[in-house]
Short mmCIF file of C-alpha atoms and ligand atoms in Angstrom, two decimals:
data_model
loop_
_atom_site.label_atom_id
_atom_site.label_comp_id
_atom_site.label_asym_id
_atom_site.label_seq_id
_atom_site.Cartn_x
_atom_site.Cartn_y
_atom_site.Cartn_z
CA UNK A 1130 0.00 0.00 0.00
CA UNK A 1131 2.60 2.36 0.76
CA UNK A 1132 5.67 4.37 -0.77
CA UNK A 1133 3.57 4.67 -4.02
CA UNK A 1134 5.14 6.89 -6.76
CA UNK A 1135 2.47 9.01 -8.00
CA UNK A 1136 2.38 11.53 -10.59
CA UNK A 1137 -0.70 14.71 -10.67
CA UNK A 1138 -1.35 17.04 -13.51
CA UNK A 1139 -3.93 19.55 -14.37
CA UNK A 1140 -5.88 20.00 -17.70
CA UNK A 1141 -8.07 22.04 -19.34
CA UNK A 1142 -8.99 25.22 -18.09
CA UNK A 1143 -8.09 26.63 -14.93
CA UNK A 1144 -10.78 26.55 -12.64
CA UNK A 1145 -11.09 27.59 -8.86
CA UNK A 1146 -10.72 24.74 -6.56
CA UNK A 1147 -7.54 23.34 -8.61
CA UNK A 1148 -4.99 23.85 -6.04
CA UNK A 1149 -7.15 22.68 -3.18
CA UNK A 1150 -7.53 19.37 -4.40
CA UNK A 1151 -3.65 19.27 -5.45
CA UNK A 1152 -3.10 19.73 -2.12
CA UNK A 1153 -6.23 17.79 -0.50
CA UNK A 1154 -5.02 14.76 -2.78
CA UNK A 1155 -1.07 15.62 -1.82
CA UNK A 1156 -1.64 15.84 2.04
CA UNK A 1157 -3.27 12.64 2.13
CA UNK A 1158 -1.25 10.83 0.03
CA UNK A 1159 1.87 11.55 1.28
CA UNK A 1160 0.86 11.74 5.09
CA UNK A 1161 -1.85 8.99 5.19
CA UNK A 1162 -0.39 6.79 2.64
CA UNK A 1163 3.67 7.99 2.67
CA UNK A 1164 3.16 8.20 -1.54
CA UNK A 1165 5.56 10.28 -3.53
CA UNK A 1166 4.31 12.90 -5.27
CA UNK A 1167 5.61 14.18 -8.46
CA UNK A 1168 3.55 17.20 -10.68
CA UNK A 1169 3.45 17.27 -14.18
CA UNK A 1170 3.91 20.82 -15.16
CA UNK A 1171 1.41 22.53 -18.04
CA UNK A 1172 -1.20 19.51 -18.09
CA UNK A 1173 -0.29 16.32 -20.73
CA UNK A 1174 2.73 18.49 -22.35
CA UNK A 1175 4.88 18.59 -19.45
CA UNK A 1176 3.77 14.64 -19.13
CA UNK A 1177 4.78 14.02 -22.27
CA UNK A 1178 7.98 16.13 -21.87
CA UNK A 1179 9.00 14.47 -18.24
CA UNK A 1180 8.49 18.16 -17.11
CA UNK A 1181 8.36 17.57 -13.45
CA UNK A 1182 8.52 19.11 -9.63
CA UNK A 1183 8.14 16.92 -6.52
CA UNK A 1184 5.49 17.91 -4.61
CA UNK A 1185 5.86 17.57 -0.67
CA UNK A 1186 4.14 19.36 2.23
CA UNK A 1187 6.36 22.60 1.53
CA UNK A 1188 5.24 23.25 -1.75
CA UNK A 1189 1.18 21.66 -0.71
CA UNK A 1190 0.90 25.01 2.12
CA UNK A 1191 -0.61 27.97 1.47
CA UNK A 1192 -2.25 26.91 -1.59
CA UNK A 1193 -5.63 26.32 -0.48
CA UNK A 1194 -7.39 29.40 -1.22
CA UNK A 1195 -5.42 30.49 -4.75
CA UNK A 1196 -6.67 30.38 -7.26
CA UNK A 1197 -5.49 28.83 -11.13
CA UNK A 1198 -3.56 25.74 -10.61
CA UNK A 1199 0.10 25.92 -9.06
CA UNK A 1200 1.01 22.94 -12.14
CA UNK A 1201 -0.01 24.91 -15.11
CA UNK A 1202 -2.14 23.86 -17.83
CA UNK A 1203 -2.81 23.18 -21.06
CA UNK A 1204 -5.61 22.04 -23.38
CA UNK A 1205 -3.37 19.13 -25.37
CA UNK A 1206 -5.07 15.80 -26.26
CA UNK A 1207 -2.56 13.19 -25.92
CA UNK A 1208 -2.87 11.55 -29.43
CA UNK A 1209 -2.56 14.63 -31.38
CA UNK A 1210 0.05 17.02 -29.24
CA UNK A 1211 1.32 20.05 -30.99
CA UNK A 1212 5.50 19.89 -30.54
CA UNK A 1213 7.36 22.81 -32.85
CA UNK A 1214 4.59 23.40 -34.29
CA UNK A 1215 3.85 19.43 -35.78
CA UNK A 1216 0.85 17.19 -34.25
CA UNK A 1217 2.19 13.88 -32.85
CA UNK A 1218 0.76 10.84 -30.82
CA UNK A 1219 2.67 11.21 -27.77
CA UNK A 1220 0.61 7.99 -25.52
CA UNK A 1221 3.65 5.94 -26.00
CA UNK A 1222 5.98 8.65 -25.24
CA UNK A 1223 4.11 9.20 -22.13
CA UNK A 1224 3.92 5.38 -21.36
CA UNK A 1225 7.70 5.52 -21.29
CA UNK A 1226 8.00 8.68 -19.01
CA UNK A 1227 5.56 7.08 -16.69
CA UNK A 1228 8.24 4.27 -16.38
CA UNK A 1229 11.10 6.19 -16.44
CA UNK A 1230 9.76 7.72 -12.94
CA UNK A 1231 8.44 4.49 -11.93
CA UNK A 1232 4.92 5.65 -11.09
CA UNK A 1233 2.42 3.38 -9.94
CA UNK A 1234 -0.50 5.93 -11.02
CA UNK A 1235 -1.57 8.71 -12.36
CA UNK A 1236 -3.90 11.06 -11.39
CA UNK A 1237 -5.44 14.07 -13.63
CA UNK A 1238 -7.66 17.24 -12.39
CA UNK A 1239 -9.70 18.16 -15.63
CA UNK A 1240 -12.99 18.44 -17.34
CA UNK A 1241 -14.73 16.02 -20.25
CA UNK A 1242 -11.41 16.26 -22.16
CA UNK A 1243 -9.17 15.50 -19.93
CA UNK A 1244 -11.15 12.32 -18.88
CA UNK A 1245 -10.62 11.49 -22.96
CA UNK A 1246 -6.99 11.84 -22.75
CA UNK A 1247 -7.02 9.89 -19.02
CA UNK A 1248 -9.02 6.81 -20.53
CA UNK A 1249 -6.47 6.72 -23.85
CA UNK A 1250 -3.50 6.44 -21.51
CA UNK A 1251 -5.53 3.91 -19.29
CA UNK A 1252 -5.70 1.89 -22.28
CA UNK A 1253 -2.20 2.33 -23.18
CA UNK A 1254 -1.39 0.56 -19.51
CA UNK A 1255 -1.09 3.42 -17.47
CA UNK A 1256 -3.06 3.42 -14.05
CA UNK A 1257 -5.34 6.49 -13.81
CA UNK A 1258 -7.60 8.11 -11.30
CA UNK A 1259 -9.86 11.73 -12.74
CA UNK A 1260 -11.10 14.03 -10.37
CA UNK A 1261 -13.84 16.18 -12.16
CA UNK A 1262 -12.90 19.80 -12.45
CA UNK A 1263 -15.24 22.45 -14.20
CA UNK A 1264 -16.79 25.31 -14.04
CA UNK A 1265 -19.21 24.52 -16.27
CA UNK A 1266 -20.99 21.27 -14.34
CA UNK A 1267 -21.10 19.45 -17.45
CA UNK A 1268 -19.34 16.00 -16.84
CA UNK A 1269 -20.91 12.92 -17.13
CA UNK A 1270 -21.37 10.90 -14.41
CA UNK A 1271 -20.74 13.21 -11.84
CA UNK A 1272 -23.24 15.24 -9.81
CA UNK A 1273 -20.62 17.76 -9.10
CA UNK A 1274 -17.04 19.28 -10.00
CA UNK A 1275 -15.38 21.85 -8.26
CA UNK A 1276 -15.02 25.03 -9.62
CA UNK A 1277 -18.94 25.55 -11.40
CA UNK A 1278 -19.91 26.87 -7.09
CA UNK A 1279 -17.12 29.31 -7.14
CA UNK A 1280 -17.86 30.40 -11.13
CA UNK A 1281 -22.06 30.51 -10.30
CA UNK A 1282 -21.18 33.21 -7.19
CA UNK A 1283 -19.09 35.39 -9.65
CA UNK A 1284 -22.20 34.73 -12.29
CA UNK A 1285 -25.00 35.93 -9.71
CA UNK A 1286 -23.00 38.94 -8.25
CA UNK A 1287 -22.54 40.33 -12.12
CA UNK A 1288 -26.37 39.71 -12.72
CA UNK A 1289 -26.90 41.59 -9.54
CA UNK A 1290 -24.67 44.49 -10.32
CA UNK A 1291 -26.30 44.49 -13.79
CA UNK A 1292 -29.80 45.25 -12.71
CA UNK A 1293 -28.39 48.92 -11.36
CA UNK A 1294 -27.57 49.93 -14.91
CA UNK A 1295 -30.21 48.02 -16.89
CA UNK A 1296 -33.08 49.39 -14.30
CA UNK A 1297 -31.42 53.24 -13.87
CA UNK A 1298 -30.67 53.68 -17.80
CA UNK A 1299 -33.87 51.70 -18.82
CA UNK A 1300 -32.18 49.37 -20.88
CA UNK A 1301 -31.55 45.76 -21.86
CA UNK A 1302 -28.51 44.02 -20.34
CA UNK A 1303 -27.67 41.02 -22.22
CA UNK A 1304 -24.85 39.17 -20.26
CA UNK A 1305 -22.83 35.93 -21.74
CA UNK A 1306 -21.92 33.77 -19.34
CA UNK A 1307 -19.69 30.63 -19.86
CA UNK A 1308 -20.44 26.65 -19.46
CA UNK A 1309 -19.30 26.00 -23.25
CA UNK A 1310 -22.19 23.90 -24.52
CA UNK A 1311 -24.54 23.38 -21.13
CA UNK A 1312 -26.15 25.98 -20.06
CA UNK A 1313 -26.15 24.80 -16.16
CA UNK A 1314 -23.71 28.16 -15.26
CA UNK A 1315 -26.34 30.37 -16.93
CA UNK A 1316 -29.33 28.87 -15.78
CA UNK A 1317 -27.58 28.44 -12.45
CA UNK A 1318 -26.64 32.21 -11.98
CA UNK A 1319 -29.62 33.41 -14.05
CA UNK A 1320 -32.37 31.87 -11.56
CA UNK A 1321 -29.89 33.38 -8.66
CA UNK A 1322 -29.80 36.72 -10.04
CA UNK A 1323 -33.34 36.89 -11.02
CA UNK A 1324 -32.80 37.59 -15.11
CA UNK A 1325 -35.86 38.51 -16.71
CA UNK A 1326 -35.14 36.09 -19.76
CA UNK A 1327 -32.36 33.07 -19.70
CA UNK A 1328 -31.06 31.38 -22.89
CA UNK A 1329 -28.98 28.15 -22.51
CA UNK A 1330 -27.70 25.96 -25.74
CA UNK A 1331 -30.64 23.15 -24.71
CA UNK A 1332 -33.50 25.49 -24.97
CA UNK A 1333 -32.94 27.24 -28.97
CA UNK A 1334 -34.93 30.43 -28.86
CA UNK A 1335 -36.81 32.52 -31.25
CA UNK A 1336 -36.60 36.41 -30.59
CA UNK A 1337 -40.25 36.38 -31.05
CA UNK A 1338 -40.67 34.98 -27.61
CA UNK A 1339 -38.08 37.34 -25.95
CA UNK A 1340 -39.66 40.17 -27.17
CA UNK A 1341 -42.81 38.81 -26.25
CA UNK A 1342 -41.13 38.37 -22.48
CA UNK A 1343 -39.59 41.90 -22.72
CA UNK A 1344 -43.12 43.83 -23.78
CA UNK A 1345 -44.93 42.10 -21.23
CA UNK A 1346 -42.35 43.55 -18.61
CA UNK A 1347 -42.89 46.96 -19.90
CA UNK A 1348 -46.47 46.98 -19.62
CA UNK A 1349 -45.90 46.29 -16.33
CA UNK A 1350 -43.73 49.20 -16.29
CA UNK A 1351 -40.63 47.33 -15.80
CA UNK A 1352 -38.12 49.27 -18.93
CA UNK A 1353 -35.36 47.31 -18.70
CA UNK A 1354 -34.35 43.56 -18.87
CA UNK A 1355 -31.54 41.66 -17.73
CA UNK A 1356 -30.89 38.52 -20.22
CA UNK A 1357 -28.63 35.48 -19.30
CA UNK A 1358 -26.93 34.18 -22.51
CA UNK A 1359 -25.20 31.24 -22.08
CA UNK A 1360 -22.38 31.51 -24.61
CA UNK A 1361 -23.34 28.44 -26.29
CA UNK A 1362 -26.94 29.44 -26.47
CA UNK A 1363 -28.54 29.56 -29.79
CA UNK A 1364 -31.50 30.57 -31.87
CA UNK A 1365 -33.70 28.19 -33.47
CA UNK A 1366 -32.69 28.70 -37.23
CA UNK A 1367 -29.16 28.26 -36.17
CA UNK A 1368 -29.97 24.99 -33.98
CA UNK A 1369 -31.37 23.17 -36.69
CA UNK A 1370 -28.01 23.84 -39.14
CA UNK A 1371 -26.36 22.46 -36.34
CA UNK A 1372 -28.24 19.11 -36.49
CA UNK A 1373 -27.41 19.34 -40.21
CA UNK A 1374 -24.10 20.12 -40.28
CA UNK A 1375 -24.03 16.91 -37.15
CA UNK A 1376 -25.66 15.01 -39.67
CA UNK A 1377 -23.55 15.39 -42.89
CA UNK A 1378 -20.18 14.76 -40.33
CA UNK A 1379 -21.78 10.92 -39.84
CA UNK A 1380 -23.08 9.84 -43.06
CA UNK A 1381 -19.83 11.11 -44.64
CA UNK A 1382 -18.86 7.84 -46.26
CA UNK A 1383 -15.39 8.73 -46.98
CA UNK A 1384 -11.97 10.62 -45.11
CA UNK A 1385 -12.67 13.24 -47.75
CA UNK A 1386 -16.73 13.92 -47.12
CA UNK A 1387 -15.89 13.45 -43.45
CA UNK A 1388 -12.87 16.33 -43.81
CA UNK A 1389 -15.32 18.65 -45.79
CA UNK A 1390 -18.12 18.33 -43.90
CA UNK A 1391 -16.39 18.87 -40.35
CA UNK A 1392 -14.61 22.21 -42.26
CA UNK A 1393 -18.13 23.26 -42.75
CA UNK A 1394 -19.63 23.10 -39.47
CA UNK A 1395 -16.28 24.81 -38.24
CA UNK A 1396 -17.20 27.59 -40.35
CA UNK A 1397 -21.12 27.37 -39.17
CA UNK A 1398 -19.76 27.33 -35.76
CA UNK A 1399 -16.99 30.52 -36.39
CA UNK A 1400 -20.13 32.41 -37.91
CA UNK A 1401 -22.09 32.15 -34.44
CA UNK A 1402 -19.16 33.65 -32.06
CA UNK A 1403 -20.51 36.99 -31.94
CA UNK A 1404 -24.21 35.82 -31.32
CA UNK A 1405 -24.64 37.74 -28.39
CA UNK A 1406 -23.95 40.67 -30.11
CA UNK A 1407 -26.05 40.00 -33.21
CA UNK A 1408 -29.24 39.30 -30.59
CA UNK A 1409 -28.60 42.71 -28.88
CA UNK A 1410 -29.17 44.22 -32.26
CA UNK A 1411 -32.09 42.18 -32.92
CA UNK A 1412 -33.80 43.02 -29.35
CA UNK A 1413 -33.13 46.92 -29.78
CA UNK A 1414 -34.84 46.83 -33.36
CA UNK A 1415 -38.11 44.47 -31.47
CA UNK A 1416 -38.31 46.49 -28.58
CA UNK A 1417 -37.19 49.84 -29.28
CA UNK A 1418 -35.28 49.74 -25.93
CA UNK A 1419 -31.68 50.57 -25.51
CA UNK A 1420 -29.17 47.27 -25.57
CA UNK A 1421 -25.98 46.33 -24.39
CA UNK A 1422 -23.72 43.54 -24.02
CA UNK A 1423 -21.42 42.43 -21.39
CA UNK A 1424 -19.29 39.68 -21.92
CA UNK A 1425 -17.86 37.66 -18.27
CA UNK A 1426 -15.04 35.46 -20.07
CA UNK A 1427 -12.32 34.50 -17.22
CA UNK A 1428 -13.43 36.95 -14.60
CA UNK A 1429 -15.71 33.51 -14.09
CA UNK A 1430 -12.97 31.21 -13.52
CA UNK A 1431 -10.68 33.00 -12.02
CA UNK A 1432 -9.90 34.26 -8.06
CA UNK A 1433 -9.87 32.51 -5.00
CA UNK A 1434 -12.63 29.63 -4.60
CA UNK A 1435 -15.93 29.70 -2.37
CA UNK A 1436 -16.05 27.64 0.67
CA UNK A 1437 -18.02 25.17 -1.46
CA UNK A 1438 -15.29 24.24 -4.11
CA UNK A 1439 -12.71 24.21 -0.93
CA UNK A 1440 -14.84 21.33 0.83
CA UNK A 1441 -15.28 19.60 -2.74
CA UNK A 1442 -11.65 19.44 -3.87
CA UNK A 1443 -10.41 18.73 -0.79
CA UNK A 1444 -13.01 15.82 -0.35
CA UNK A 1445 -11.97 14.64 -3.67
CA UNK A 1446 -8.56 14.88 -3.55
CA UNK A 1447 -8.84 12.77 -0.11
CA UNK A 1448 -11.14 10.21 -1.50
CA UNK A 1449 -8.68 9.90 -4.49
CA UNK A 1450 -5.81 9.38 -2.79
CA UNK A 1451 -7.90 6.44 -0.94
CA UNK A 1452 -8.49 4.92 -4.35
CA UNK A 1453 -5.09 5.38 -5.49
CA UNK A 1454 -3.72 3.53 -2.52
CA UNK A 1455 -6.19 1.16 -3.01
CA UNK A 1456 -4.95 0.20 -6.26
CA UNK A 1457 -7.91 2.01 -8.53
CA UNK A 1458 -7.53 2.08 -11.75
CA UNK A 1459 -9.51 4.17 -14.93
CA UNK A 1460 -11.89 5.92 -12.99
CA UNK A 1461 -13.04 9.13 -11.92
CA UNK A 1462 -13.83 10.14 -8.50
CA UNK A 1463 -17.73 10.76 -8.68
CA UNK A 1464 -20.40 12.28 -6.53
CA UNK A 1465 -23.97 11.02 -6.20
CA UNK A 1466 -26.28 12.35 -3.50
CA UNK A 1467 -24.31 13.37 -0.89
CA UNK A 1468 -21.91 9.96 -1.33
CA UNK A 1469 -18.79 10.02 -3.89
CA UNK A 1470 -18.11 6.52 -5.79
CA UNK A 1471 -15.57 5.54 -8.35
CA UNK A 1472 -16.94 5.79 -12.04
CA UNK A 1473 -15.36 4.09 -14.48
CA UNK A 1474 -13.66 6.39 -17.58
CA UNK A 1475 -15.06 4.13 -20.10
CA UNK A 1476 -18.31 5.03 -18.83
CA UNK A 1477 -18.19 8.79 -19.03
CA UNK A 1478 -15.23 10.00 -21.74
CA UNK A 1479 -17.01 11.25 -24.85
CA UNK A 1480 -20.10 12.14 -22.77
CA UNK A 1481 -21.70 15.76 -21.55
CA UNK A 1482 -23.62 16.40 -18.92
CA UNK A 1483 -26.49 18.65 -20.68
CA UNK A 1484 -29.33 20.56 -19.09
CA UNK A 1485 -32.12 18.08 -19.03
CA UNK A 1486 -34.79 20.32 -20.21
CA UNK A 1487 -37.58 19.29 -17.89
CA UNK A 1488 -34.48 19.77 -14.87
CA UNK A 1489 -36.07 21.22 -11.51
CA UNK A 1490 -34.18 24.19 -12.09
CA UNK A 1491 -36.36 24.56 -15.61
CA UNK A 1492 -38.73 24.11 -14.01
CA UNK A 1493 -38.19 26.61 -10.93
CA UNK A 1494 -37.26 29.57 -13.52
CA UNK A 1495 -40.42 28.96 -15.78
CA UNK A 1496 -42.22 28.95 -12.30
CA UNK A 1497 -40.87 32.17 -11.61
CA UNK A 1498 -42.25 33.92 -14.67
CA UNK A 1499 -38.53 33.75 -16.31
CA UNK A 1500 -38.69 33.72 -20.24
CA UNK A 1501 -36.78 30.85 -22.04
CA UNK A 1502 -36.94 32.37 -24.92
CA UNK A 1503 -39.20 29.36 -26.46
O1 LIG B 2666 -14.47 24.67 -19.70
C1 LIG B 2666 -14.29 25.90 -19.10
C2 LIG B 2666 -14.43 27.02 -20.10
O2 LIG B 2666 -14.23 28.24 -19.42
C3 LIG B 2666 -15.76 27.03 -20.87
O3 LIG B 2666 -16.80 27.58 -20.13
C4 LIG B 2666 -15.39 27.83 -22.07
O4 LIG B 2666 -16.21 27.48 -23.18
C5 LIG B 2666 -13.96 27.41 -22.32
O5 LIG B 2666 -13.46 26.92 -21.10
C6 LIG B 2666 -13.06 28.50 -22.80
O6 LIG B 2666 -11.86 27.93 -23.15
P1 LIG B 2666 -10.46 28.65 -23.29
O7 LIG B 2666 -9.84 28.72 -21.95
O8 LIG B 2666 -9.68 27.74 -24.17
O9 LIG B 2666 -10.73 29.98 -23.88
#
């Protein structure tokens, strides 16, 4: 059980919580379990690389409450890593470093993504244990993963702050909020900080029903609206390209159909980045009213995390070193209820966690008079 060599490494995007389940993992391991503990700097590139730091209860204090991730990080997938500026397969590069330090497992703080690259270099031999980082809530097989708590506070206190400006100038405040293609941040933060109209990616919308929402406020004599757009949200017209454009990518019969048709739903997807923007337009023109746009981008993932995310990582970080020493192997470190289990990678790489759309929290913002824009 003891004097395991183990390596850690973050991926994806930083998220708050990422150094406090380094550390809640590292404390345990080495002082319940007397493991080694060696980081991997700048995610699966430093892996790949051997670009290491032992980590020991020096380097683990004082981390708790920063924020980003003491490791570094990158978004690299394993099989197709991007070295001077050529994509190689680096899995059996990384089998070999894994040797070369004699590790007996691996463990990897990241999102959907990372859990890819985690099963590929299970199945290359490698012993690996996830622990489910996002801000966005939207891995499979997990009810939570530290860092959406901390990014749905920041979410809620810009909605609040918003209302001053959108109420005082009698405008509309459209604000994009993150959670790539769920809309659980946005829904979250929306139903927190009571938006008049929320848009996630699982809902498509029509403006016909915003305006609809926004006229009925102002014959109340309510001037202003506050809209949470998730930034994957999307109108209907543009959902159903999408399912095209999904469609043509799997009945492409050949490398060359498959090529073209994923280049063209690249370019559908590049035309749709400034969505938020375009819909502002299109509400000013329906209502008449004044509209503006603020964008969040990393203000929501960055900072120290809330008490939440602390108790999360550190709970998962403990609970993973547990599974490590008990020899775990390909799975993520899941919670269900108020419990936490180990999930098996094959299970949940590939996968997203959407909004369902007849969710409780749906439910709770239609209840509350809050336009979904269908
Ligand atoms: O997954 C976290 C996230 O912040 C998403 O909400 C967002 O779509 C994406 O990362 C942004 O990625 P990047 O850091 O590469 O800009």
């Amino acid at each position: 059980m003891g004097n395991k060599r183990v390596g850690i490494l973050t991926a994806g995007g930083d998220a708050p919580g990422l150094n406090a389940a380094i550390r809640g993992f590292g404390r345990t391991a080495i002082g319940e379990y007397g493991m080694k503990l060696i980081g991997f700097q700048n995610g699966f590139r430093g892996l790949a690389l051997d670009k290491h730091i032992e980590l020991n209860s020096d380097s683990l204090s004082g981390i708790l409450t920063v924020g980003g991730t003491i490791l570094g990080t990158s978004r690299d997938k394993v099989h197709r890593l991007n070295l001077d500026g050529r994509e190689r397969d680096m899995t059996g590069e990384i089998a070999k470093v894994y040797d070369r330090n004699k590790l007996d497992a691996l463990v990897t703080l990241g999102g959907g993504g990372t859990a890819k690259n985690a099963l590929r270099l299970q199945k290359a031999g490698l012993n690996v244990v996830h622990l489910p980082k996002t801000i966005d809530n939207d891995i499979w097989g997990t009810d939570d993963s530290f860092g959406f708590a901390t990014a749905l506070e920041i979410a809620t206190e810009a909605i609040d702050r918003l209302h001053s400006t959108a109420h005082s100038h009698h405008r509309i405040i459209l604000v994009e909020i993150m959670g790539h293609k769920a809309g659980w941040l946005t829904l979250g933060s929306g139903i927190a900080g009571g938006a008049d109209v929320i848009l996630i990616p699982e809902i498509p919308y029509t403006i016909e029903s915003i305006t609809k929402t926004i006229e009925h406020r102002k014959k109340a004599g309510k001037h202003f609206s506050v809209v949470a757009v998730a930034e994957g949200a999307m109108d209907t017209e543009y959902a159903a390209r999408l399912r095209v454009a999904d469609q043509l990518i799997k009945d492409a019969d050949s490398p060359e159909t498959k090529e073209m048709a994923r280049n063209s739903k690249m370019h559908l997807v590049d035309s749709h980045r400034e969505h938020t923007f375009t819909l502002a337009r299109q509400l000013e023109a329906a209502t008449g009213l004044e509209t503006r746009v603020t964008i969040l981008g990393y203000v929501q993932r960055g900072g120290t995390p809330v008490a939440a995310d602390r108790v999360l990582a550190t709970r998962l970080g403990a609970v993973g070193a547990a599974a490590v020493a008990d020899g775990a192997s390909g799975v993520m470190v899941a919670t269900r209820a108020s419990e936490t289990e180990l999930a098996p990678l094959e299970d949940i790489a590939g996968k997203v966690k959407y909004v369902p759309t007849d969710h409780e929290w749906v439910k709770a913002a239609r209840g509350v008079e809050v336009g979904l824009g269908d």
